Amino acid sequence: MELNERIKKESLISLDPIKTIAGLKEVLTAQIADAHQQIQELAYKTDAESDKLRVTYSEKIQWATNLLTRCSD
């Protein structure tokens, strides 16, 4: 991932106030992308902590996807 893309994603995920639905959608999309990347980085790790993190990131993806879907309705 390019440095500029990473910086943009980090700024979207930060705790700055979200003022619009479009802003919320961008933040949720960035969180989903970040969680996917974290899962990929854990791909070859088999320890218990990595397993817990995979579940946590999967739940984060599911939660953000559900909220993103509700924003689109």
CSV table of C-alpha atoms in Angstrom, one decimal:
chain,number,residue,atom,x,y,z
A,1,MET,CA,0.0,0.0,0.0
A,2,GLU,CA,1.3,3.4,-0.9
A,3,LEU,CA,2.2,5.8,1.9
A,4,ASN,CA,-0.4,8.4,0.7
A,5,GLU,CA,-3.2,5.7,0.8
A,6,ARG,CA,-2.2,4.6,4.3
A,7,ILE,CA,-2.2,8.2,5.6
A,8,LYS,CA,-5.6,8.8,4.0
A,9,LYS,CA,-7.0,5.7,5.7
A,10,GLU,CA,-5.5,6.6,9.0
A,11,SER,CA,-7.0,10.0,8.9
A,12,LEU,CA,-10.4,8.5,8.0
A,13,ILE,CA,-10.3,6.1,10.9
A,14,SER,CA,-9.2,8.8,13.4
A,15,LEU,CA,-11.6,10.0,16.0
A,16,ASP,CA,-12.5,13.2,14.3
A,17,PRO,CA,-16.2,14.1,14.2
A,18,ILE,CA,-18.2,12.7,11.3
A,19,LYS,CA,-20.5,15.4,10.0
A,20,THR,CA,-22.3,13.8,7.0
A,21,ILE,CA,-23.6,10.4,5.9
A,22,ALA,CA,-21.1,10.5,3.1
A,23,GLY,CA,-18.3,11.0,5.7
A,24,LEU,CA,-19.6,8.0,7.7
A,25,LYS,CA,-19.6,5.8,4.6
A,26,GLU,CA,-16.0,6.8,3.9
A,27,VAL,CA,-15.0,6.0,7.5
A,28,LEU,CA,-16.8,2.6,7.4
A,29,THR,CA,-15.2,1.7,4.1
A,30,ALA,CA,-11.7,2.6,5.4
A,31,GLN,CA,-12.3,0.5,8.5
A,32,ILE,CA,-13.4,-2.5,6.4
A,33,ALA,CA,-10.3,-2.1,4.2
A,34,ASP,CA,-8.0,-1.8,7.3
A,35,ALA,CA,-9.5,-4.9,8.9
A,36,HIS,CA,-9.0,-6.9,5.7
A,37,GLN,CA,-5.4,-5.8,5.6
A,38,GLN,CA,-4.9,-6.8,9.2
A,39,ILE,CA,-6.4,-10.2,8.5
A,40,GLN,CA,-4.1,-10.7,5.5
A,41,GLU,CA,-1.1,-9.8,7.7
A,42,LEU,CA,-2.2,-12.5,10.2
A,43,ALA,CA,-2.6,-15.1,7.4
A,44,TYR,CA,0.4,-17.3,8.3
A,45,LYS,CA,0.3,-16.9,12.1
A,46,THR,CA,-1.2,-19.8,13.9
A,47,ASP,CA,-0.9,-18.8,17.6
A,48,ALA,CA,-4.0,-18.3,19.8
A,49,GLU,CA,-3.5,-14.5,19.9
A,50,SER,CA,-3.6,-14.3,16.1
A,51,ASP,CA,-6.7,-16.4,16.0
A,52,LYS,CA,-8.4,-14.0,18.5
A,53,LEU,CA,-7.4,-11.1,16.4
A,54,ARG,CA,-8.7,-12.7,13.2
A,55,VAL,CA,-12.1,-13.2,14.9
A,56,THR,CA,-12.0,-9.6,16.1
A,57,TYR,CA,-11.2,-8.2,12.7
A,58,SER,CA,-13.9,-10.4,11.1
A,59,GLU,CA,-16.5,-9.1,13.5
A,60,LYS,CA,-15.3,-5.5,12.8
A,61,ILE,CA,-15.8,-6.1,9.1
A,62,GLN,CA,-19.3,-7.6,9.7
A,63,TRP,CA,-20.3,-4.7,12.0
A,64,ALA,CA,-19.1,-2.0,9.6
A,65,THR,CA,-20.6,-3.7,6.6
A,66,ASN,CA,-24.0,-4.0,8.3
A,67,LEU,CA,-23.9,-0.3,9.3
A,68,LEU,CA,-22.8,0.7,5.8
A,69,THR,CA,-25.7,-1.3,4.3
A,70,ARG,CA,-28.2,0.5,6.7
A,71,CYS,CA,-26.8,3.9,5.7
A,72,SER,CA,-27.4,3.0,2.0
A,73,ASP,CA,-31.1,2.0,2.6
